[in-house]
Amino acid sequence: CRINIYSFNFLGCFTRFFPLPEERFYPSVISVDNFVIFVGGVGDLVSDAVDILDTNTESWTSLRLHTRRLFAVVASVGEKVFITGGNDLSETVHDVELLDLGTNPPTLTVIGAIPYEIDIESTKVVVLGTNLIFANNFLAIFQYDYTTNTTTSLQEAEHGTVLLGHFIEFGAFAIGDVGYVIINRGMYQYTPSNASSLTWIPFAQPIDNREEIIQAFYILGGVYLVTKESMFRLNMSSFEVVQLHRMSNMVHRAFASNDTIFMFTGPSPEVVNTVTTYHVLHEVKFSLPYTRYSFALQFLTAVASGGKLYVTGWTFNTPLPSTQVLVYDIQNSRYQYTPFEYAELEVFYE
């Protein structure tokens, strides 16, 4: 039959599979230019693998960490990738390793150590010049200068949070040389050039405490907050928070690439089967449930790069999640969106 439809190129589809050179779960993932990098994880043992996918040539380069690690926190400055924290299932890993993509072949070097406990489950990082600014869900904030291998505490854990075991959901982002750690009632602002300037900025109207913040993104001059139930936009002049969308499903993970925010959503933590995309430029949100694929939340890792999502920890009619890299592509979907007032219908055959 012939079907006339509109396509929305922010909807996308799952298009490709890339087997990881070393099968494992929970790798930490980061994208740098055309490279998608998978660090550590766990298979039969905690992994020391660093697998680098060149998305232009669809080829892999593999290296070995000096220390095996799981749940590492990774950050990049240009072609330099900093691998910090994580654990080996028995103790915290403190070494900082530098992956240099500017050399041929890429190299891994231990450049220092951080005395704090860092892991991807509880810690977020932003890069400001030569500093990595870390914050954890007790709102302890500290700075690591990778040129001098020095660590400076900016704020101790918020009073009572550690004692009560009370985690604080938060986001972190940077605008130029200023970093922000954002929670429901306001945000901390930090400028490394003024080491004493950790400034608290309250919101004009706090976000409801039931809205647990997943992440914050600075995109096209705007700050967007993703919570488990909603999307918000923050006005950085008035510090007013405006709700853009109330989600029909719970948000579990959020990533951003170019002008698109990707969210893994589902009716419960046990059922994560929808990719919701928000296109910042056109202020359009779409959700597309996948009956073929679902995502095991406890195994799900992903990164957005060049309008695509690279995902591990998905299932396809199997009891165990896959370690293969699944690609979700918003550029090569059969659904194409034309953002004009009088868009023409396109014809597809099923």
Short mmCIF file of N, CA, C and O in Angstrom, two decimals, residues 196-258:
data_model
loop_
_atom_site.label_atom_id
_atom_site.label_comp_id
_atom_site.label_asym_id
_atom_site.label_seq_id
_atom_site.Cartn_x
_atom_site.Cartn_y
_atom_site.Cartn_z
N SER A 196 38.56 31.89 44.73
CA SER A 196 37.68 31.97 45.89
C SER A 196 36.23 32.19 45.51
O SER A 196 35.37 32.32 46.36
N SER A 197 35.94 32.21 44.19
CA SER A 197 34.61 32.63 43.76
C SER A 197 33.69 31.47 43.45
O SER A 197 33.34 31.23 42.31
N LEU A 198 33.31 30.70 44.44
CA LEU A 198 32.23 29.74 44.30
C LEU A 198 30.98 30.44 44.80
O LEU A 198 30.77 30.61 46.00
N THR A 199 30.14 30.87 43.86
CA THR A 199 29.02 31.74 44.18
C THR A 199 27.71 30.98 44.08
O THR A 199 27.46 30.27 43.11
N TRP A 200 26.86 31.16 45.08
CA TRP A 200 25.53 30.53 45.07
C TRP A 200 24.53 31.50 44.44
O TRP A 200 24.42 32.66 44.83
N ILE A 201 23.76 31.02 43.45
CA ILE A 201 22.75 31.82 42.77
C ILE A 201 21.40 31.11 42.91
O ILE A 201 21.19 30.04 42.33
N PRO A 202 20.47 31.65 43.68
CA PRO A 202 19.15 31.01 43.82
C PRO A 202 18.29 31.28 42.60
O PRO A 202 18.40 32.32 41.95
N PHE A 203 17.40 30.33 42.29
CA PHE A 203 16.44 30.53 41.21
C PHE A 203 15.32 31.45 41.69
O PHE A 203 14.98 31.48 42.88
N ALA A 204 14.74 32.18 40.74
CA ALA A 204 13.59 33.02 41.07
C ALA A 204 12.45 32.16 41.62
O ALA A 204 11.74 32.56 42.53
N GLN A 205 12.28 30.97 41.06
CA GLN A 205 11.26 30.03 41.53
C GLN A 205 11.88 28.64 41.50
O GLN A 205 12.19 28.13 40.41
N PRO A 206 12.12 28.00 42.66
CA PRO A 206 12.76 26.68 42.67
C PRO A 206 11.95 25.64 41.90
O PRO A 206 10.72 25.74 41.79
N ILE A 207 12.65 24.67 41.36
CA ILE A 207 11.99 23.52 40.73
C ILE A 207 11.49 22.60 41.84
O ILE A 207 12.15 22.41 42.86
N ASP A 208 10.32 22.03 41.62
CA ASP A 208 9.73 21.11 42.61
C ASP A 208 10.74 20.02 42.97
O ASP A 208 11.40 19.45 42.11
N ASN A 209 10.87 19.74 44.26
CA ASN A 209 11.84 18.73 44.73
C ASN A 209 11.59 17.35 44.17
O ASN A 209 12.49 16.50 44.15
N ARG A 210 10.36 17.10 43.71
CA ARG A 210 10.06 15.79 43.13
C ARG A 210 10.65 15.64 41.74
O ARG A 210 10.71 14.54 41.19
N GLU A 211 11.08 16.74 41.14
CA GLU A 211 11.70 16.72 39.81
C GLU A 211 13.20 16.46 39.98
O GLU A 211 13.98 17.37 40.23
N GLU A 212 13.61 15.23 39.86
CA GLU A 212 15.02 14.88 40.04
C GLU A 212 15.80 15.22 38.77
O GLU A 212 15.50 14.72 37.68
N ILE A 213 16.81 16.06 38.91
CA ILE A 213 17.58 16.52 37.75
C ILE A 213 18.46 15.38 37.22
O ILE A 213 19.20 14.75 37.96
N ILE A 214 18.35 15.14 35.91
CA ILE A 214 19.19 14.15 35.24
C ILE A 214 20.47 14.81 34.73
O ILE A 214 21.57 14.33 34.98
N GLN A 215 20.33 15.92 34.01
CA GLN A 215 21.50 16.62 33.48
C GLN A 215 21.08 18.00 32.99
O GLN A 215 19.89 18.29 32.81
N ALA A 216 22.09 18.86 32.80
CA ALA A 216 21.88 20.20 32.26
C ALA A 216 22.78 20.37 31.04
O ALA A 216 23.90 19.84 31.00
N PHE A 217 22.29 21.10 30.04
CA PHE A 217 23.03 21.29 28.79
C PHE A 217 23.02 22.76 28.39
O PHE A 217 21.98 23.44 28.52
N TYR A 218 24.14 23.23 27.88
CA TYR A 218 24.22 24.57 27.30
C TYR A 218 24.27 24.40 25.79
O TYR A 218 25.25 23.91 25.24
N ILE A 219 23.19 24.79 25.10
CA ILE A 219 23.04 24.55 23.66
C ILE A 219 22.52 25.81 22.99
O ILE A 219 21.49 26.36 23.41
N LEU A 220 23.22 26.28 21.97
CA LEU A 220 22.79 27.42 21.17
C LEU A 220 22.42 28.62 22.04
O LEU A 220 21.42 29.31 21.82
N GLY A 221 23.25 28.87 23.05
CA GLY A 221 23.04 30.04 23.90
C GLY A 221 22.00 29.88 24.98
O GLY A 221 21.71 30.83 25.71
N GLY A 222 21.41 28.67 25.12
CA GLY A 222 20.40 28.44 26.15
C GLY A 222 20.79 27.30 27.07
O GLY A 222 21.55 26.41 26.68
N VAL A 223 20.28 27.33 28.29
CA VAL A 223 20.53 26.26 29.27
C VAL A 223 19.25 25.45 29.42
O VAL A 223 18.17 26.00 29.71
N TYR A 224 19.36 24.15 29.21
CA TYR A 224 18.22 23.24 29.25
C TYR A 224 18.44 22.21 30.35
O TYR A 224 19.52 21.62 30.45
N LEU A 225 17.42 22.02 31.17
CA LEU A 225 17.48 21.06 32.27
C LEU A 225 16.55 19.90 31.95
O LEU A 225 15.39 20.10 31.59
N VAL A 226 17.07 18.70 32.11
CA VAL A 226 16.27 17.49 31.95
C VAL A 226 16.11 16.85 33.32
O VAL A 226 17.09 16.57 34.00
N THR A 227 14.87 16.67 33.74
CA THR A 227 14.59 15.97 34.99
C THR A 227 13.90 14.64 34.65
O THR A 227 13.66 14.33 33.49
N LYS A 228 13.59 13.88 35.67
CA LYS A 228 12.95 12.59 35.42
C LYS A 228 11.54 12.74 34.86
O LYS A 228 10.99 11.79 34.29
N GLU A 229 10.96 13.93 35.01
CA GLU A 229 9.57 14.11 34.60
C GLU A 229 9.35 15.25 33.61
O GLU A 229 8.28 15.34 33.02
N SER A 230 10.34 16.13 33.42
CA SER A 230 10.10 17.33 32.62
C SER A 230 11.36 17.81 31.93
O SER A 230 12.47 17.35 32.21
N MET A 231 11.17 18.79 31.03
CA MET A 231 12.25 19.57 30.46
C MET A 231 12.02 21.04 30.80
O MET A 231 10.88 21.53 30.74
N PHE A 232 13.11 21.73 31.18
CA PHE A 232 13.02 23.14 31.54
C PHE A 232 14.07 23.93 30.76
O PHE A 232 15.09 23.39 30.35
N ARG A 233 13.81 25.23 30.62
CA ARG A 233 14.81 26.15 30.10
C ARG A 233 15.08 27.20 31.17
O ARG A 233 14.16 27.75 31.77
N LEU A 234 16.38 27.48 31.39
CA LEU A 234 16.79 28.43 32.42
C LEU A 234 17.22 29.74 31.76
O LEU A 234 18.07 29.75 30.87
N ASN A 235 16.61 30.83 32.19
CA ASN A 235 17.01 32.16 31.75
C ASN A 235 18.20 32.61 32.60
O ASN A 235 18.06 32.80 33.81
N MET A 236 19.39 32.77 31.99
CA MET A 236 20.59 33.08 32.75
C MET A 236 20.67 34.55 33.15
O MET A 236 21.60 34.95 33.85
N SER A 237 19.71 35.37 32.72
CA SER A 237 19.68 36.76 33.15
C SER A 237 18.78 36.95 34.37
O SER A 237 19.17 37.58 35.36
N SER A 238 17.58 36.38 34.30
CA SER A 238 16.62 36.53 35.40
C SER A 238 16.65 35.34 36.36
O SER A 238 16.06 35.42 37.44
N PHE A 239 17.33 34.24 35.94
CA PHE A 239 17.37 32.99 36.72
C PHE A 239 15.98 32.42 36.96
O PHE A 239 15.70 31.81 37.98
N GLU A 240 15.12 32.64 35.98
CA GLU A 240 13.80 32.02 35.99
C GLU A 240 13.86 30.70 35.23
O GLU A 240 14.52 30.59 34.20
N VAL A 241 13.15 29.71 35.73
CA VAL A 241 13.11 28.39 35.12
C VAL A 241 11.72 28.18 34.54
O VAL A 241 10.71 28.29 35.25
N VAL A 242 11.67 27.89 33.23
CA VAL A 242 10.39 27.72 32.54
C VAL A 242 10.26 26.26 32.09
O VAL A 242 11.17 25.72 31.46
N GLN A 243 9.14 25.64 32.42
CA GLN A 243 8.90 24.27 31.99
C GLN A 243 8.53 24.26 30.51
O GLN A 243 7.59 24.94 30.09
N LEU A 244 9.26 23.49 29.72
CA LEU A 244 8.99 23.37 28.29
C LEU A 244 8.04 22.22 28.00
O LEU A 244 7.13 22.34 27.18
N HIS A 245 8.29 21.09 28.66
CA HIS A 245 7.49 19.90 28.39
C HIS A 245 7.35 19.07 29.66
O HIS A 245 8.29 18.96 30.45
N ARG A 246 6.18 18.50 29.81
CA ARG A 246 5.95 17.49 30.84
C ARG A 246 5.98 16.15 30.14
O ARG A 246 5.22 15.91 29.18
N MET A 247 6.88 15.26 30.56
CA MET A 247 7.06 14.00 29.86
C MET A 247 5.93 13.02 30.17
O MET A 247 5.42 12.98 31.29
N SER A 248 5.56 12.24 29.17
CA SER A 248 4.54 11.21 29.39
C SER A 248 5.16 9.98 30.03
O SER A 248 4.47 9.19 30.67
N ASN A 249 6.48 9.79 29.84
CA ASN A 249 7.20 8.69 30.46
C ASN A 249 8.34 9.22 31.31
O ASN A 249 8.72 10.39 31.20
N MET A 250 8.89 8.38 32.16
CA MET A 250 9.99 8.75 33.03
C MET A 250 11.30 8.82 32.24
O MET A 250 11.59 7.96 31.42
N VAL A 251 12.08 9.87 32.47
CA VAL A 251 13.38 10.02 31.81
C VAL A 251 14.44 9.36 32.68
O VAL A 251 14.51 9.59 33.89
N HIS A 252 15.31 8.54 32.04
CA HIS A 252 16.33 7.82 32.79
C HIS A 252 17.75 8.25 32.43
O HIS A 252 18.64 8.21 33.28
N ARG A 253 17.98 8.63 31.19
CA ARG A 253 19.30 9.09 30.76
C ARG A 253 19.09 10.22 29.75
O ARG A 253 18.11 10.23 29.01
N ALA A 254 20.03 11.15 29.69
CA ALA A 254 19.93 12.25 28.74
C ALA A 254 21.32 12.59 28.20
O ALA A 254 22.29 12.60 28.95
N PHE A 255 21.38 12.86 26.90
CA PHE A 255 22.63 13.18 26.22
C PHE A 255 22.33 14.27 25.20
O PHE A 255 21.19 14.44 24.78
N ALA A 256 23.36 14.99 24.77
CA ALA A 256 23.16 16.05 23.79
C ALA A 256 24.24 16.00 22.73
O ALA A 256 25.40 15.67 23.00
N SER A 257 23.87 16.32 21.50
CA SER A 257 24.80 16.43 20.39
C SER A 257 24.29 17.51 19.46
O SER A 257 23.13 17.50 19.06
N ASN A 258 25.17 18.45 19.12
CA ASN A 258 24.79 19.58 18.27
C ASN A 258 23.59 20.29 18.89
O ASN A 258 23.68 20.78 20.00
#
